[in-house]
mmCIF file with all atom_site columns, C-alpha atoms in Angstrom:
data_model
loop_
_atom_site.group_PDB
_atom_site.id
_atom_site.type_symbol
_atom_site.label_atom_id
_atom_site.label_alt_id
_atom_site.label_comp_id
_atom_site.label_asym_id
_atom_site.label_entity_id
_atom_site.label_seq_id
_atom_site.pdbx_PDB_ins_code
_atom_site.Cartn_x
_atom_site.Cartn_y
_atom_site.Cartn_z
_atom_site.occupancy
_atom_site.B_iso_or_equiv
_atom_site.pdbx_formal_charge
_atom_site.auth_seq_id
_atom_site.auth_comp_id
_atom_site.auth_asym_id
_atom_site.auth_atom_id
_atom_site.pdbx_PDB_model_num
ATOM 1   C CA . UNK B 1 1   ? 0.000   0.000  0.000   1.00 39.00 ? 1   UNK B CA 1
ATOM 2   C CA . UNK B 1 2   ? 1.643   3.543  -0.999  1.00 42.00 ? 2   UNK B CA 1
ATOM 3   C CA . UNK B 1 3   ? 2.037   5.814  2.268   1.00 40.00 ? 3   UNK B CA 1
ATOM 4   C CA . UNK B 1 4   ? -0.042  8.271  3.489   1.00 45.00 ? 4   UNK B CA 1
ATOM 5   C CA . UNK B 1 5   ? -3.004  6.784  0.679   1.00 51.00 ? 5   UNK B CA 1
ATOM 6   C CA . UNK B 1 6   ? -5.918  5.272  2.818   1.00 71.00 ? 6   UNK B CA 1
ATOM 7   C CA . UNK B 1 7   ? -7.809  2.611  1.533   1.00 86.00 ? 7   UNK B CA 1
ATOM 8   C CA . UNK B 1 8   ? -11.165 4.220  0.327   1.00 87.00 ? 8   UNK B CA 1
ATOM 9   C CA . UNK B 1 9   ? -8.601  6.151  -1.871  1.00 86.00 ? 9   UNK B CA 1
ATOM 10  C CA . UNK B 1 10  ? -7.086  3.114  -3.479  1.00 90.00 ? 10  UNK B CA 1
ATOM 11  C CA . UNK B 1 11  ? -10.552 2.385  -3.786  1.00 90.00 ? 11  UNK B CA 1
ATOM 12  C CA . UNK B 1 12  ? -11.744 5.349  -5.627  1.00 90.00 ? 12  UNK B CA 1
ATOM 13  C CA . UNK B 1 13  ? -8.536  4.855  -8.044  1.00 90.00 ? 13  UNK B CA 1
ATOM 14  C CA . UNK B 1 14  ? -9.218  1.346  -8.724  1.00 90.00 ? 14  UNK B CA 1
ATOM 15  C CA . UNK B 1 15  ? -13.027 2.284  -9.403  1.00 89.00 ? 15  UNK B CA 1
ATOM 16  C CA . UNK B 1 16  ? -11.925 5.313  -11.536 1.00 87.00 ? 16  UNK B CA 1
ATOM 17  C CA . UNK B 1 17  ? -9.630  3.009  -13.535 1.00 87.00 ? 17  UNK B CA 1
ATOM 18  C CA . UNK B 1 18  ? -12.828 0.498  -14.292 1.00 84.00 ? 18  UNK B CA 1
ATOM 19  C CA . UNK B 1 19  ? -12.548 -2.351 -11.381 1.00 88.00 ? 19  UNK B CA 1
ATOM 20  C CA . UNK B 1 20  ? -15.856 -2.950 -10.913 1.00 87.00 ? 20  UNK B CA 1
ATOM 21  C CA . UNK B 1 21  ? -15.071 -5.288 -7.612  1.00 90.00 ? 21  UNK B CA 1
ATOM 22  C CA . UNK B 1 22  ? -13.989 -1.772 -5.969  1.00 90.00 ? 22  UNK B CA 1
ATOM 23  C CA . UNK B 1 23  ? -17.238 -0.267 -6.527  1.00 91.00 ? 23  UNK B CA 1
ATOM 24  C CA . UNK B 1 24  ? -18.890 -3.654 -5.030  1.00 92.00 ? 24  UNK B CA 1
ATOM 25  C CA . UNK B 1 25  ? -16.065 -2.584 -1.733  1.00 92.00 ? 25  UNK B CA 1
ATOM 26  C CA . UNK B 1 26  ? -17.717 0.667  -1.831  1.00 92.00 ? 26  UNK B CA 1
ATOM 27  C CA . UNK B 1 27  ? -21.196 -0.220 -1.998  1.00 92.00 ? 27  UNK B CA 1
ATOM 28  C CA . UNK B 1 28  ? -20.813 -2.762 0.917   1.00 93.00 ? 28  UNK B CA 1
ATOM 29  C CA . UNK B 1 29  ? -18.912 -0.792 2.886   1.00 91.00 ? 29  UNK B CA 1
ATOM 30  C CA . UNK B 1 30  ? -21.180 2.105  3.078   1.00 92.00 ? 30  UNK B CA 1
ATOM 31  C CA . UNK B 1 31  ? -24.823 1.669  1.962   1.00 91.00 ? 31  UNK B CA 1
ATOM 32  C CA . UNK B 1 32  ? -26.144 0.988  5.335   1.00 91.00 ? 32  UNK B CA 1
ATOM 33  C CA . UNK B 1 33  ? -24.744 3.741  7.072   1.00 90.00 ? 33  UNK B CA 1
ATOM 34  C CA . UNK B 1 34  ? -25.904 5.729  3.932   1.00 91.00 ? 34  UNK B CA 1
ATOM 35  C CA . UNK B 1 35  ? -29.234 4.387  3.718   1.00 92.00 ? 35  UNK B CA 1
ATOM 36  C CA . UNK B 1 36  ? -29.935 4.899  7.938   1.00 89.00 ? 36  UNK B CA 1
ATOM 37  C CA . UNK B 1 37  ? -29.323 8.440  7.037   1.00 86.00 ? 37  UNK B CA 1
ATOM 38  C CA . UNK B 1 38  ? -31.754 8.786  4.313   1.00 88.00 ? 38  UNK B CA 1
ATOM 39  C CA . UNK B 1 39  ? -34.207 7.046  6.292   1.00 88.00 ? 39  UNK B CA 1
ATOM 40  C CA . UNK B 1 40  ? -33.556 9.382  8.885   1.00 84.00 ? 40  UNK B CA 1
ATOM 41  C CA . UNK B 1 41  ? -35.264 12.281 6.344   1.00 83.00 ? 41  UNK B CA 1
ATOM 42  C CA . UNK B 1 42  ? -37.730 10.963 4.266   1.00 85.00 ? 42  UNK B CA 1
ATOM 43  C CA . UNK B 1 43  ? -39.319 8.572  6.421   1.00 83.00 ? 43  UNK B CA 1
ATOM 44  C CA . UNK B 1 44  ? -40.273 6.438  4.289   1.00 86.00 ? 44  UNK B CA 1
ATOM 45  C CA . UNK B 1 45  ? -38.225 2.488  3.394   1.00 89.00 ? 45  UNK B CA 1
ATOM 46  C CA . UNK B 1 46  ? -39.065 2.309  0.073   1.00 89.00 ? 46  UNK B CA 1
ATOM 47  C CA . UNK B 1 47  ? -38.345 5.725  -0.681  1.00 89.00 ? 47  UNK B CA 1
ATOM 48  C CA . UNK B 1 48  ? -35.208 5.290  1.116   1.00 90.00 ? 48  UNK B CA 1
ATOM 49  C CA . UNK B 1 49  ? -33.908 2.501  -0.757  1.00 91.00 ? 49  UNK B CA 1
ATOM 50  C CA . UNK B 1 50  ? -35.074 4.325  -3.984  1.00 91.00 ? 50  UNK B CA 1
ATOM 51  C CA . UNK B 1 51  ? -32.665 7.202  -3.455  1.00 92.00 ? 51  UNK B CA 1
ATOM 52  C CA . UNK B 1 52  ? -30.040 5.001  -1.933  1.00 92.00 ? 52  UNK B CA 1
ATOM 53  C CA . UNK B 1 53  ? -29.705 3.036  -5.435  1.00 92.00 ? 53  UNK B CA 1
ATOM 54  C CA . UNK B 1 54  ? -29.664 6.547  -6.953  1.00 91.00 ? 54  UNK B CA 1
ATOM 55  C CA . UNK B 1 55  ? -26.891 7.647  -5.189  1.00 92.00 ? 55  UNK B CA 1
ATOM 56  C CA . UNK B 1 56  ? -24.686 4.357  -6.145  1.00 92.00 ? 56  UNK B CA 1
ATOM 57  C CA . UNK B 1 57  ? -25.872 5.017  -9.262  1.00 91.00 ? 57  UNK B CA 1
ATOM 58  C CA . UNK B 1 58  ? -24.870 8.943  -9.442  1.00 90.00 ? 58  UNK B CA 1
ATOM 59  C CA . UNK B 1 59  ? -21.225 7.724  -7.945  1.00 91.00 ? 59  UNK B CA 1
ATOM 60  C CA . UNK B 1 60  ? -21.223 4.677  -10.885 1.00 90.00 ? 60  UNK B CA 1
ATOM 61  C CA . UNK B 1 61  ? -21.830 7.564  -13.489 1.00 88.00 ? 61  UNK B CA 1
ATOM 62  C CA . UNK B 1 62  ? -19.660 10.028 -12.136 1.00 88.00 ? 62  UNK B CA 1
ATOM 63  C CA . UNK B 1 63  ? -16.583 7.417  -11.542 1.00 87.00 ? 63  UNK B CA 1
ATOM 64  C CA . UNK B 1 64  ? -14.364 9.171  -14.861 1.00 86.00 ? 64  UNK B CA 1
ATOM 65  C CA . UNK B 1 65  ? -14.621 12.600 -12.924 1.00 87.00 ? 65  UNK B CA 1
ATOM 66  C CA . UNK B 1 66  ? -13.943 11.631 -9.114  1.00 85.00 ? 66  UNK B CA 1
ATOM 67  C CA . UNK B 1 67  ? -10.853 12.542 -7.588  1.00 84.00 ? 67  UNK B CA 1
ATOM 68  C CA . UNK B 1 68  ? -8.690  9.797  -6.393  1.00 79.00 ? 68  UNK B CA 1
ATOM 69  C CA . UNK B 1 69  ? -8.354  11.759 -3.139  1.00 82.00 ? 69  UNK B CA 1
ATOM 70  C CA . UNK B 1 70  ? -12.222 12.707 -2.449  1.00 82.00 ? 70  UNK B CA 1
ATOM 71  C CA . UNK B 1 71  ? -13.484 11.469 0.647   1.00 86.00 ? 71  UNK B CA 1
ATOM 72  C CA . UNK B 1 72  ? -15.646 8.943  -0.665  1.00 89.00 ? 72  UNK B CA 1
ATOM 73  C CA . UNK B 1 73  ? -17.717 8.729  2.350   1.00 87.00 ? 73  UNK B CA 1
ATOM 74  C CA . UNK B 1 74  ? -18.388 12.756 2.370   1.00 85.00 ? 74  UNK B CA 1
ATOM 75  C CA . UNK B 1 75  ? -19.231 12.434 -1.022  1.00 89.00 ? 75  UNK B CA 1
ATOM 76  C CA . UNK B 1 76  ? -21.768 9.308  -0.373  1.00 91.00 ? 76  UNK B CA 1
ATOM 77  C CA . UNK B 1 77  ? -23.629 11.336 2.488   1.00 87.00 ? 77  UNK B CA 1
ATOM 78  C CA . UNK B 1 78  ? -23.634 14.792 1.060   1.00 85.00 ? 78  UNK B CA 1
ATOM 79  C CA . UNK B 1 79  ? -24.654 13.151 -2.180  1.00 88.00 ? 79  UNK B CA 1
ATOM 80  C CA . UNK B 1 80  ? -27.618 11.346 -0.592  1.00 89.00 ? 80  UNK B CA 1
ATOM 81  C CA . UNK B 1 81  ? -28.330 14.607 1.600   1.00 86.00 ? 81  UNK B CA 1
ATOM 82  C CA . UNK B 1 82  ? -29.392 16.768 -1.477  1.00 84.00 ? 82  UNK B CA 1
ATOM 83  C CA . UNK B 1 83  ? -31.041 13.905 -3.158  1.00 87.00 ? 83  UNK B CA 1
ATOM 84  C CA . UNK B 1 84  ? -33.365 13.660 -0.483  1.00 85.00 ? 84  UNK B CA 1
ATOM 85  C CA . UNK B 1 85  ? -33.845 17.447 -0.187  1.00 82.00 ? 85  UNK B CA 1
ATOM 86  C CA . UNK B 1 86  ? -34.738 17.305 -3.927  1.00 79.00 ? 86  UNK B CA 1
ATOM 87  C CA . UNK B 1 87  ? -37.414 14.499 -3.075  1.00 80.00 ? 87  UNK B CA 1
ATOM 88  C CA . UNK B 1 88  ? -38.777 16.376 0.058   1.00 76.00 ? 88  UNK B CA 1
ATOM 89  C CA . UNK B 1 89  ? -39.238 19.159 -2.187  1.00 71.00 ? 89  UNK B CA 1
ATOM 90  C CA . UNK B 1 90  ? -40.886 17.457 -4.985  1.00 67.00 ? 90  UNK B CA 1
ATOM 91  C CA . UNK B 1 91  ? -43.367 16.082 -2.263  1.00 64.00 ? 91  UNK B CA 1
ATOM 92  C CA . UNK B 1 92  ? -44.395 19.038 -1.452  1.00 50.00 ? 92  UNK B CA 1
ATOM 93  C CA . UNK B 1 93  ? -45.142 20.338 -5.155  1.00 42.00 ? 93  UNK B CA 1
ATOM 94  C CA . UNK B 1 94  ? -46.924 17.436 -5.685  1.00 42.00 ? 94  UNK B CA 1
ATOM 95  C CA . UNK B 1 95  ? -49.127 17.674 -2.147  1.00 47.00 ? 95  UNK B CA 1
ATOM 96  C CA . UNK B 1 96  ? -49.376 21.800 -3.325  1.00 40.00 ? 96  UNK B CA 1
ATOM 97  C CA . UNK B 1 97  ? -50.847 20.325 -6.989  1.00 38.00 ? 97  UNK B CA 1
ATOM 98  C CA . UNK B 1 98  ? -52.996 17.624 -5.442  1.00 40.00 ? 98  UNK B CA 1
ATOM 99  C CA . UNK B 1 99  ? -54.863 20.317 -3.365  1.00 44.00 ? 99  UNK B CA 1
ATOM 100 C CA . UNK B 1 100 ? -53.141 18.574 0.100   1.00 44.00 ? 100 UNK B CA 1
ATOM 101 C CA . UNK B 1 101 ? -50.671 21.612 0.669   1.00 42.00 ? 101 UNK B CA 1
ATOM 102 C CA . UNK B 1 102 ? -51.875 25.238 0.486   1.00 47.00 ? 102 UNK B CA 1
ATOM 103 C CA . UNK B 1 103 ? -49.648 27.949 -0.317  1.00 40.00 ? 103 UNK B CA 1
ATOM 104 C CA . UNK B 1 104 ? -49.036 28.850 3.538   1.00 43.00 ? 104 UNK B CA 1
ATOM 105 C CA . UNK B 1 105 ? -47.351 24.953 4.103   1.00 44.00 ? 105 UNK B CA 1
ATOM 106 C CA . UNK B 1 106 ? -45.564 25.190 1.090   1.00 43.00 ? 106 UNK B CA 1
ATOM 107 C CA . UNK B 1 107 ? -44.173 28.468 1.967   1.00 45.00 ? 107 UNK B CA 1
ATOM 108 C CA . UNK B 1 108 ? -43.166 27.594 5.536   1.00 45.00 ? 108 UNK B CA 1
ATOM 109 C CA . UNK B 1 109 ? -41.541 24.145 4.070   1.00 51.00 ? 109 UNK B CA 1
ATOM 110 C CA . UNK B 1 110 ? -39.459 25.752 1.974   1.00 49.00 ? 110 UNK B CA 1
ATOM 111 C CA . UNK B 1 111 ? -38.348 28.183 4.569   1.00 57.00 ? 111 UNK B CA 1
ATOM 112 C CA . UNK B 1 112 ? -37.706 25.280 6.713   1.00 55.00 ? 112 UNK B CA 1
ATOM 113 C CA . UNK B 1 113 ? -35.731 23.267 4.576   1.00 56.00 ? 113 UNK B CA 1
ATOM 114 C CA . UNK B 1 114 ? -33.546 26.315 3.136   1.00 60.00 ? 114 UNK B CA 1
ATOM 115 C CA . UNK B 1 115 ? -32.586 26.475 7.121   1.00 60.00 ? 115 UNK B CA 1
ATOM 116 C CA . UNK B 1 116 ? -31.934 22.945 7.675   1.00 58.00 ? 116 UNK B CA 1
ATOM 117 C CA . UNK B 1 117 ? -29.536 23.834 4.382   1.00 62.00 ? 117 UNK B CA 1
ATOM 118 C CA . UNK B 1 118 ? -27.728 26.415 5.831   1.00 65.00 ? 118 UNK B CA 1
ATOM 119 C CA . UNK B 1 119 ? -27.159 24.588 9.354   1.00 64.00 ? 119 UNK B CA 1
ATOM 120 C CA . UNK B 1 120 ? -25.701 21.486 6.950   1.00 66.00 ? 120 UNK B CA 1
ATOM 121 C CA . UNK B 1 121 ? -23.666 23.517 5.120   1.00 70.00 ? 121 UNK B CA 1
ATOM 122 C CA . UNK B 1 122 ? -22.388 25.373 8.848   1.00 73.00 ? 122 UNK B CA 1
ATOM 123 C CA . UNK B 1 123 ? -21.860 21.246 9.625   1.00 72.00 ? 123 UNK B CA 1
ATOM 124 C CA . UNK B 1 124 ? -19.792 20.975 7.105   1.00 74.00 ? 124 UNK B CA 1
ATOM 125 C CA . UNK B 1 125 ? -17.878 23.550 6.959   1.00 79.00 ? 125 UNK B CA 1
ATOM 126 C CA . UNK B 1 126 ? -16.631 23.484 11.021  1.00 81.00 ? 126 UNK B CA 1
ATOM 127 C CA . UNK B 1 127 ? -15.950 19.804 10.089  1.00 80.00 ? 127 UNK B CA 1
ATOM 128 C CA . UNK B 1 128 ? -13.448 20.816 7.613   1.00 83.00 ? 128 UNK B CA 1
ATOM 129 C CA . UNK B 1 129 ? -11.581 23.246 10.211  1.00 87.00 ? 129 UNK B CA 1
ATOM 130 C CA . UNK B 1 130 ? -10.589 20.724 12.531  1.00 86.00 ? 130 UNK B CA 1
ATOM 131 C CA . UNK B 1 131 ? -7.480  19.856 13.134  1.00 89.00 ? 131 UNK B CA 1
ATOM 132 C CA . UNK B 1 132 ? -6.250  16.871 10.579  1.00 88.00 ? 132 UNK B CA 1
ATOM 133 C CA . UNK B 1 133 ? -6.052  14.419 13.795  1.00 89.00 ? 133 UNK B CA 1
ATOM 134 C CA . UNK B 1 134 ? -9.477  15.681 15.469  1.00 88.00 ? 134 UNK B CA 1
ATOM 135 C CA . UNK B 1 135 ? -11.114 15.356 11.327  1.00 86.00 ? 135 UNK B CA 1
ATOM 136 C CA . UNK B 1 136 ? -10.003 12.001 11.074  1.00 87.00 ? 136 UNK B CA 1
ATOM 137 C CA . UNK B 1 137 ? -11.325 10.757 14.944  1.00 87.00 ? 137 UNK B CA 1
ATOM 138 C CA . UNK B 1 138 ? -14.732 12.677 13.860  1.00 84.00 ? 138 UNK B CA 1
ATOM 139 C CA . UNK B 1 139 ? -15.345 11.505 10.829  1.00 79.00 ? 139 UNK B CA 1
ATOM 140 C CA . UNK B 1 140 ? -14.541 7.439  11.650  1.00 80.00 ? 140 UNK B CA 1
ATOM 141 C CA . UNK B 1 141 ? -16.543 7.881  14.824  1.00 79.00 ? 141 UNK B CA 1
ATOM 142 C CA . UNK B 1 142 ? -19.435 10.058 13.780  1.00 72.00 ? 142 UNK B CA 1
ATOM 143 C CA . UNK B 1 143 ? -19.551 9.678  9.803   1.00 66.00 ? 143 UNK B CA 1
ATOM 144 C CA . UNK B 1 144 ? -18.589 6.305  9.395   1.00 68.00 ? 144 UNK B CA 1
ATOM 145 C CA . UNK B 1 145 ? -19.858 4.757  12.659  1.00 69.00 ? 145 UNK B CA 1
ATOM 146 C CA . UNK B 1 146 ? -16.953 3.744  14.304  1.00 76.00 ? 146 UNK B CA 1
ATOM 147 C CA . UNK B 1 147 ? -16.401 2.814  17.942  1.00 81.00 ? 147 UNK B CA 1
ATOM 148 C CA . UNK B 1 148 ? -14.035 4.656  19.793  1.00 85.00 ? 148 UNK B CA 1
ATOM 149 C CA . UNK B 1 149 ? -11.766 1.390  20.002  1.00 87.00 ? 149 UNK B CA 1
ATOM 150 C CA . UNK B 1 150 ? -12.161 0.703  16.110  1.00 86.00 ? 150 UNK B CA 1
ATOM 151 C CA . UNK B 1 151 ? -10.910 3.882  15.622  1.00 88.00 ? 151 UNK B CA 1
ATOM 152 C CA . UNK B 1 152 ? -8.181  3.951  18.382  1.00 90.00 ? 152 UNK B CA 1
ATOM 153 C CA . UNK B 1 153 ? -7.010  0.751  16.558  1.00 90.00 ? 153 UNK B CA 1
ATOM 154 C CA . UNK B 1 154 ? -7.368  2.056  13.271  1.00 88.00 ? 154 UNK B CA 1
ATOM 155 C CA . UNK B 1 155 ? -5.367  5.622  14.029  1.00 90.00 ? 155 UNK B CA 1
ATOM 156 C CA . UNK B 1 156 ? -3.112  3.733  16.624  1.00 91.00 ? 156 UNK B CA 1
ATOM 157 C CA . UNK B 1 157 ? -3.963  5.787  19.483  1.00 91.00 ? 157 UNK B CA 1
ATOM 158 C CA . UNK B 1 158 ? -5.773  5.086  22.761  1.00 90.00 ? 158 UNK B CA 1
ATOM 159 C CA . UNK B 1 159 ? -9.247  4.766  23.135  1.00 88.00 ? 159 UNK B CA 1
ATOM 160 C CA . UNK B 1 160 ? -9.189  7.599  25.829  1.00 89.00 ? 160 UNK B CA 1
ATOM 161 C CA . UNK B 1 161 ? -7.056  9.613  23.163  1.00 90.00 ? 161 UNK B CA 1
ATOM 162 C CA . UNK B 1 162 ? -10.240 9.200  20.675  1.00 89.00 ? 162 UNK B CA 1
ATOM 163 C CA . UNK B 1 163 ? -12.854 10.404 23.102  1.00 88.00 ? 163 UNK B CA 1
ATOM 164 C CA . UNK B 1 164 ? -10.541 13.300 24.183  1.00 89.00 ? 164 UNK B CA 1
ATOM 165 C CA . UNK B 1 165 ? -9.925  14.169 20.720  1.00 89.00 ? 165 UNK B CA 1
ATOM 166 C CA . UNK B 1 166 ? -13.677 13.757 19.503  1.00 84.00 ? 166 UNK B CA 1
ATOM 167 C CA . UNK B 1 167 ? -14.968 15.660 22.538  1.00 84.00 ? 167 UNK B CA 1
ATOM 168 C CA . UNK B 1 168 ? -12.520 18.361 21.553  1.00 86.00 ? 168 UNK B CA 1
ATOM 169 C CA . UNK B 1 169 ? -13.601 18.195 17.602  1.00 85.00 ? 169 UNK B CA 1
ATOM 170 C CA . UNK B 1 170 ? -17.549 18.470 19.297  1.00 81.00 ? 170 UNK B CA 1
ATOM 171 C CA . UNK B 1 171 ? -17.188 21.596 21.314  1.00 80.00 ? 171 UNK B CA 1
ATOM 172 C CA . UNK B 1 172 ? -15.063 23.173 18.255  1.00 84.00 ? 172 UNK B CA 1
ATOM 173 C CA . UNK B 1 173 ? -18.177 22.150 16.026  1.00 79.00 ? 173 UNK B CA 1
ATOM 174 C CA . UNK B 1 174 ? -21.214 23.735 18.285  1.00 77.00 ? 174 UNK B CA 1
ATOM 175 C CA . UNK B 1 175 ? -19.119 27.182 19.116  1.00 78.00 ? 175 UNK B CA 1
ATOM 176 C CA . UNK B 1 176 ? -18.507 27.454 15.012  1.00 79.00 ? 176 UNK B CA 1
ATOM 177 C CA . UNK B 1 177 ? -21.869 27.371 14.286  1.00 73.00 ? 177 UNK B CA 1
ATOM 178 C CA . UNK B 1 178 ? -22.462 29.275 17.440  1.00 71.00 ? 178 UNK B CA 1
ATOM 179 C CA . UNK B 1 179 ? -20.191 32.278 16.104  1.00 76.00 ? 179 UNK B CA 1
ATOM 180 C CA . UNK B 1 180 ? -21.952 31.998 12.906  1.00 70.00 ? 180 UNK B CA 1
ATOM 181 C CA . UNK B 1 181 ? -25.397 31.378 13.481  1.00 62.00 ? 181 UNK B CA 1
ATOM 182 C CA . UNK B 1 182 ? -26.527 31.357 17.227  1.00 54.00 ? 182 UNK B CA 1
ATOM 183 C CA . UNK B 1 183 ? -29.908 30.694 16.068  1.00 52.00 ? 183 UNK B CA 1
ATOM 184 C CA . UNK B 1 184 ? -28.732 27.290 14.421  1.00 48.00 ? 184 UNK B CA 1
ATOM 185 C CA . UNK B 1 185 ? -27.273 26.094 17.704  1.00 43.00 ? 185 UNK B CA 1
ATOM 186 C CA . UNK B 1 186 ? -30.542 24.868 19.116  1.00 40.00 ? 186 UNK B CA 1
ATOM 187 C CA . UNK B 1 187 ? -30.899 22.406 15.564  1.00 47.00 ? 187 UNK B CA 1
ATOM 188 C CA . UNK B 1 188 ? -27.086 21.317 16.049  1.00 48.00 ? 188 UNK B CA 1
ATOM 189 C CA . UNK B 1 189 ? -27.599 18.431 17.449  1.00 45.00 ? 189 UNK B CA 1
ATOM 190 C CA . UNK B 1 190 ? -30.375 17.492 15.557  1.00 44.00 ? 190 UNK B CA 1
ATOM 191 C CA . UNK B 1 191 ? -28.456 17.663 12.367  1.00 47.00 ? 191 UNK B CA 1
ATOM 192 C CA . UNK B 1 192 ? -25.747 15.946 13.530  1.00 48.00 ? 192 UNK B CA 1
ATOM 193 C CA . UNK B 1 193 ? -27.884 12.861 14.272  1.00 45.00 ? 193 UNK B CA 1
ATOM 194 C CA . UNK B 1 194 ? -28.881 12.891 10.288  1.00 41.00 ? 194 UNK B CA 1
ATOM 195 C CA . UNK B 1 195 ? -25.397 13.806 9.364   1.00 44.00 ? 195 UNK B CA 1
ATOM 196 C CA . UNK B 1 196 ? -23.786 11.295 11.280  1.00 43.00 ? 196 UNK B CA 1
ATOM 197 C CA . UNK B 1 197 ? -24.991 7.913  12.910  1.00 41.00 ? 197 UNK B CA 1
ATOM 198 C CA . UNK B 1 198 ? -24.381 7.543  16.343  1.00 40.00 ? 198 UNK B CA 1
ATOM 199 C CA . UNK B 1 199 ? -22.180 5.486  18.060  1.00 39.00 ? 199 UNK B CA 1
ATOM 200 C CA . UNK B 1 200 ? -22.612 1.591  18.853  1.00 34.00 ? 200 UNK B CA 1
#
């Protein structure tokens, strides 16, 4: 294995280069995780499994254009995310059309899910300011579902280490969005629980 190259990037490059087996590794790998946060906003299991076969579909179309050093898993959730923004949406046109939905709901909908947007994006972008070490601890634990002694194993640290450092990446989190939008502080955690799956 080349240095400093994780394995969802060998991955990627072996996908983008036409080995279909590393888009099977992919697809196992990550569509439950994936499809628990889908579920998590639509509601719905057959809707959920609908845009979870988009999504692996989107990445199989898109392979020619991914970076070798995306983080796959990002990409998966944030992919899914606006996927099932674009359904929620669609739902309500269609209740609007259908006479269930006045022009009030619709309104207050949109304005709901244009804040639930914003907080993502606030998500997202505190995420990315973390230290590389306190990123990588967040994102196994919190993104990809980790427990704090899969993850002390796979970063060769100590379990105490990862909640110290994951603590630390959590506080950073809520006082960025805090700074930015104290408003979106009360939804934090809320969007963290679709954003990323709890422990187990």
């Amino acid at each position: 294995m080349k240095p400093n190259v994780s394995n969802d990037q060998l991955l990627v490059s072996d996908f983008k280069n036409g080995d279909a087996s590393a888009f099977d590794a992919l697809y196992w790998k990550y569509h439950s995780v994936v499809y628990n946060n889908i579920i998590k906003l639509v509601k719905d299991r057959d809707t959920a499994k609908d845009i979870l076969q988009e999504v692996f579909i989107a990445l199989w179309v898109k392979r020619s254009t991914l970076d070798p050093g995306v983080n796959i898993a990002g990409w998966l959730f944030t992919t899914s995310y606006h996927k099932c923004i674009d359904h929620l949406r669609h739902s309500v046109a269609g209740r609007f059309f259908t006479g269930e939905l006045n022009i009030a709901d619709e309104s207050l909908d949109y304005r709901k899910e244009k804040e639930q947007e914003n907080r993502f994006r606030l998500v997202q972008q505190a995420v990315n300011r973390l230290s590389p070490q306190k990123r990588k601890v967040f994102e196994l634990c919190k993104l990809k579902g980790k427990t704090y002694e899969e993850t002390a194993q796979e970063l060769n640290i100590s379990k105490h280490t990862v909640k110290e450092y994951l603590t630390a990446a959590m506080i950073f989190v809520k006082d960025y969005i805090h700074a930015q939008s104290p408003q979106s502080l009360i939804s934090l955690l809320f969007i963290l629980s679709i954003l990323y799956p709890p422990l187990f």
